[in-house]
C-alpha cells in the first residue's frame, strides 16, 4: 500500500491544472485538485472567454456603421451593458459547470478551497486537513499587478473587475500598452465610451513587430481612441462622482473609470514554496526544467505561474505534457517555439514567429514581404482602415520565419499560417499555393516582390 493519500494533488483549477488532473486520472492516477475561486481559472472566468464575448459585442458598433454602404438602414442602435454582462455571466457559469463535470467524470476529487504546501509531499486545504501526495502540481496562474503604488491607485480597477462593472463608464482611462490594455481600449470604445490609453513606453504592444505596433496605433487613433505614450499616471484623485487622472506630463484627464493593465505576476506568494524546497526563477515564476519539474523532485509547475509564455493553449499543453511524463510513461517536452498569438483589438492582430527586428538580429539575411491595402469590404462601407500583411523570410534558406497580420480575421489567418511555419514551409511553398479569391489571406501567397532585404550587421 502506498504511503500517500493520492498520486497527484493539483493546486489551481485553471487551464493547466484541469488538463493535467484529467489526463493524469485517465492514466490511472488517484487525483485531487483544489481551486480557491472558480473552476476554469483565468481564461474561462475572467480572461480569454469573457473578453472575446465583450469583443464581439463591441464590434457590432462598426458593423452597424458599415452596413449603410451596403444599402442597409439600421435604426439608431442602442446598447445595454447589463444585458451583455448578464448573458456573459450565464455562459461563464455554464462553462464552469462543464469543467466541474469533466473533472468529476474523470474521477478527480475537487476541493473548493485554497491549498498550500507544508512540505514537498503535503498539501493543506483551508479547513486545516492535510493530504499526502506522491506528486504535487502547482498551477496557480497569475494576478494583475498595479506596478508602482501611486496615490489613489485603490480607485483603479484591473481586468478582473472590468468584467463586472455595474454600468458602462462614459470616460475610461487605461494605463498599459500590452494586449489586455489594447483589447479593453477597443472594447470600451466600441461600446461607446471615450477611451484614453496611457503607456509609459514609446509605443503600444512591446514585443510585437514594429510595423504592426505602428499600424494598430494609427487605426486605433483613427477610430477615436486617444493613445498617450511616454507617459504614466501619477495620481488618481476622487472628485465627486468621477476621477481626475494626473499624468506625468502634467496634464489631467477626467474619467469615470480608471483601469490598470500593467502586467500580471505569477501567483507564488504564501504557497509554502520555501517549505517545500521550490525555488523562484529570475522571471518571478516558479523555476522549472523542460519537463516542468521544480527544484523539489516531487513537485511540478505549469502555466502562468512559471511565467514562460502566458497563454491558455500553452498552459494546457504543459499540463498535458506533465501528466504524460509523470503518469503516462511518455516523457514529453513542450515546444515553446513559434507559438501563435493574437490581440483582439480593433482591428485585430495575429502574429507567429520572428518579428523583423528579431530576424535581422538573428539571421544572415532577412527578406521582408509586405502588403498594405484597403480591404474590399471597406470600399463600400467607406471605413477608413487598411490591412497589413507581412512575411519574414530567412534569405539563406527561403524559410518563412514570421507572419504578422493586422486586420479583420487576423487571428484566424495566423493560426493556419502557424501550421505552415511549424512545418518549415518556404516562401516558395507559400508561392506555390493557389490563392483563394477574394480574401485578405490570399495576400499571404501572392506577395512576389520583396519590400526589403537586410544582411545581418556584423557584431561589434
Ligand atoms: C483579461 C485576460 C485576457 C486573456 N486573453 C487571452 C487570450 O485571448 N488567449 C490566451 O491564450 N490567453 C489569454 N489570457 C491568458 C490566459 O488566461 C492564461 O494564460 C491562462 O489562464 C493560464 O492558465 P493557468 O492554468 O496557468 O492559470 P489560471 O487559468 O490563472 O488558473 C489558476 C487557478 O488557480 C487558482 N489558485 C491560485 N492560487 C491557488 C491556491 N493557493 N489554491 C487553490 N487555487 C488557487 C486560481 O483561482 C485560478 O483559478 C488572458 C488573460 C487575461 C487576464
mmCIF file of C-alpha atoms and ligand atoms in Angstrom, residues 10-18 34-49 51-52 111 113-116 139-142 144 159-160 163 179-180 183-184 264 267 269-271 302-305 309-316 342 344, ligand 1:
data_model
loop_
_atom_site.group_PDB
_atom_site.id
_atom_site.type_symbol
_atom_site.label_atom_id
_atom_site.label_comp_id
_atom_site.label_asym_id
_atom_site.label_seq_id
_atom_site.Cartn_x
_atom_site.Cartn_y
_atom_site.Cartn_z
ATOM 1 C CA UNK A 10 -3.157 19.794 -8.255
ATOM 2 C CA UNK A 11 -3.193 23.297 -6.753
ATOM 3 C CA UNK A 12 -5.251 25.550 -9.062
ATOM 4 C CA UNK A 13 -8.152 24.581 -11.328
ATOM 5 C CA UNK A 14 -7.391 26.716 -14.381
ATOM 6 C CA UNK A 15 -6.392 25.763 -17.927
ATOM 7 C CA UNK A 16 -3.169 23.952 -16.976
ATOM 8 C CA UNK A 17 -4.347 22.343 -13.727
ATOM 9 C CA UNK A 18 -7.631 20.956 -15.057
ATOM 10 C CA UNK A 34 -8.032 22.433 -5.095
ATOM 11 C CA UNK A 35 -9.466 25.626 -6.602
ATOM 12 C CA UNK A 36 -9.911 28.678 -4.391
ATOM 13 C CA UNK A 37 -12.134 30.719 -6.691
ATOM 14 C CA UNK A 38 -13.949 29.200 -9.682
ATOM 15 C CA UNK A 39 -13.142 26.145 -11.799
ATOM 16 C CA UNK A 40 -11.898 27.092 -15.252
ATOM 17 C CA UNK A 41 -9.424 29.675 -13.964
ATOM 18 C CA UNK A 42 -8.472 32.962 -15.559
ATOM 19 C CA UNK A 43 -9.168 32.008 -19.169
ATOM 20 C CA UNK A 44 -12.721 30.871 -18.612
ATOM 21 C CA UNK A 45 -13.804 33.081 -15.727
ATOM 22 C CA UNK A 46 -12.012 36.401 -16.260
ATOM 23 C CA UNK A 47 -9.735 36.139 -19.279
ATOM 24 C CA UNK A 48 -9.914 34.902 -22.854
ATOM 25 C CA UNK A 49 -13.522 33.728 -22.999
ATOM 26 C CA UNK A 51 -13.061 39.035 -23.108
ATOM 27 C CA UNK A 52 -13.807 37.629 -26.547
ATOM 28 C CA UNK A 111 -11.778 20.827 -3.053
ATOM 29 C CA UNK A 113 -10.579 25.712 -1.235
ATOM 30 C CA UNK A 114 -7.239 27.430 -1.200
ATOM 31 C CA UNK A 115 -4.369 24.977 -0.852
ATOM 32 C CA UNK A 116 -0.792 25.457 0.302
ATOM 33 C CA UNK A 139 -0.864 25.592 -11.495
ATOM 34 C CA UNK A 140 -1.913 28.702 -9.612
ATOM 35 C CA UNK A 141 -1.709 31.111 -12.570
ATOM 36 C CA UNK A 142 -1.119 34.840 -12.212
ATOM 37 C CA UNK A 144 -2.931 41.587 -12.169
ATOM 38 C CA UNK A 159 -9.275 43.368 -15.908
ATOM 39 C CA UNK A 160 -10.791 41.229 -13.107
ATOM 40 C CA UNK A 163 -15.867 42.139 -16.389
ATOM 41 C CA UNK A 179 -2.530 43.192 -25.231
ATOM 42 C CA UNK A 180 -5.003 43.368 -22.338
ATOM 43 C CA UNK A 183 -8.104 44.961 -26.113
ATOM 44 C CA UNK A 184 -10.063 46.687 -23.360
ATOM 45 C CA UNK A 264 0.496 40.197 -14.326
ATOM 46 C CA UNK A 267 0.764 33.523 -8.002
ATOM 47 C CA UNK A 269 3.022 34.184 -2.621
ATOM 48 C CA UNK A 270 2.112 32.331 0.581
ATOM 49 C CA UNK A 271 2.034 28.950 -1.153
ATOM 50 C CA UNK A 302 2.783 24.586 -15.348
ATOM 51 C CA UNK A 303 1.096 27.616 -16.887
ATOM 52 C CA UNK A 304 1.301 31.276 -15.942
ATOM 53 C CA UNK A 305 2.820 30.525 -12.521
ATOM 54 C CA UNK A 309 4.573 32.027 -22.335
ATOM 55 C CA UNK A 310 1.385 33.130 -20.590
ATOM 56 C CA UNK A 311 -1.305 31.856 -22.922
ATOM 57 C CA UNK A 312 -4.063 29.310 -22.386
ATOM 58 C CA UNK A 313 -3.053 26.777 -25.072
ATOM 59 C CA UNK A 314 0.488 26.803 -23.667
ATOM 60 C CA UNK A 315 -0.754 26.116 -20.105
ATOM 61 C CA UNK A 316 -2.924 23.284 -21.455
ATOM 62 C CA UNK A 342 -3.421 37.345 -31.213
ATOM 63 C CA UNK A 344 -8.337 41.045 -30.208
HETATM 64 C C1 LIG B 1 -8.014 39.653 -19.468
HETATM 65 C C2 LIG B 1 -7.240 38.455 -19.959
HETATM 66 C C3 LIG B 1 -7.387 38.041 -21.262
HETATM 67 C C4 LIG B 1 -6.695 36.936 -21.724
HETATM 68 N N1 LIG B 1 -6.851 36.575 -23.036
HETATM 69 C C5 LIG B 1 -6.200 35.501 -23.515
HETATM 70 C C6 LIG B 1 -6.399 35.080 -24.858
HETATM 71 O O1 LIG B 1 -7.135 35.696 -25.629
HETATM 72 N N2 LIG B 1 -5.746 33.971 -25.290
HETATM 73 C C7 LIG B 1 -4.913 33.257 -24.467
HETATM 74 O O2 LIG B 1 -4.359 32.243 -24.905
HETATM 75 N N3 LIG B 1 -4.695 33.656 -23.194
HETATM 76 C C8 LIG B 1 -5.321 34.745 -22.693
HETATM 77 N N4 LIG B 1 -5.134 35.125 -21.392
HETATM 78 C C9 LIG B 1 -4.158 34.370 -20.568
HETATM 79 C C10 LIG B 1 -4.772 33.087 -20.030
HETATM 80 O O3 LIG B 1 -5.950 33.389 -19.331
HETATM 81 C C11 LIG B 1 -3.776 32.389 -19.117
HETATM 82 O O4 LIG B 1 -2.563 32.199 -19.802
HETATM 83 C C12 LIG B 1 -4.282 31.028 -18.650
HETATM 84 O O5 LIG B 1 -5.497 31.156 -17.969
HETATM 85 C C13 LIG B 1 -3.232 30.371 -17.735
HETATM 86 O O6 LIG B 1 -3.728 29.170 -17.208
HETATM 87 P P1 LIG B 1 -3.156 28.630 -15.820
HETATM 88 O O7 LIG B 1 -3.755 27.275 -15.627
HETATM 89 O O8 LIG B 1 -1.699 28.764 -15.776
HETATM 90 O O9 LIG B 1 -3.706 29.633 -14.719
HETATM 91 P P2 LIG B 1 -5.159 30.152 -14.399
HETATM 92 O O10 LIG B 1 -6.094 29.915 -15.505
HETATM 93 O O11 LIG B 1 -4.972 31.538 -13.908
HETATM 94 O O12 LIG B 1 -5.633 29.229 -13.209
HETATM 95 C C14 LIG B 1 -5.052 29.294 -11.944
HETATM 96 C C15 LIG B 1 -6.118 28.951 -10.930
HETATM 97 O O13 LIG B 1 -5.505 28.706 -9.661
HETATM 98 C C16 LIG B 1 -6.338 29.202 -8.633
HETATM 99 N N5 LIG B 1 -5.475 29.373 -7.465
HETATM 100 C C17 LIG B 1 -4.462 30.249 -7.277
HETATM 101 N N6 LIG B 1 -3.846 30.028 -6.090
HETATM 102 C C18 LIG B 1 -4.492 28.970 -5.512
HETATM 103 C C19 LIG B 1 -4.316 28.264 -4.290
HETATM 104 N N7 LIG B 1 -3.324 28.552 -3.451
HETATM 105 N N8 LIG B 1 -5.169 27.250 -4.001
HETATM 106 C C20 LIG B 1 -6.187 26.912 -4.855
HETATM 107 N N9 LIG B 1 -6.390 27.552 -6.036
HETATM 108 C C21 LIG B 1 -5.542 28.557 -6.367
HETATM 109 C C22 LIG B 1 -6.884 30.486 -9.222
HETATM 110 O O14 LIG B 1 -8.091 30.855 -8.571
HETATM 111 C C23 LIG B 1 -7.104 30.088 -10.674
HETATM 112 O O15 LIG B 1 -8.413 29.610 -10.893
HETATM 113 C C24 LIG B 1 -5.824 36.216 -20.866
HETATM 114 C C25 LIG B 1 -5.674 36.617 -19.551
HETATM 115 C C26 LIG B 1 -6.371 37.727 -19.088
HETATM 116 C C27 LIG B 1 -6.189 38.163 -17.659
#
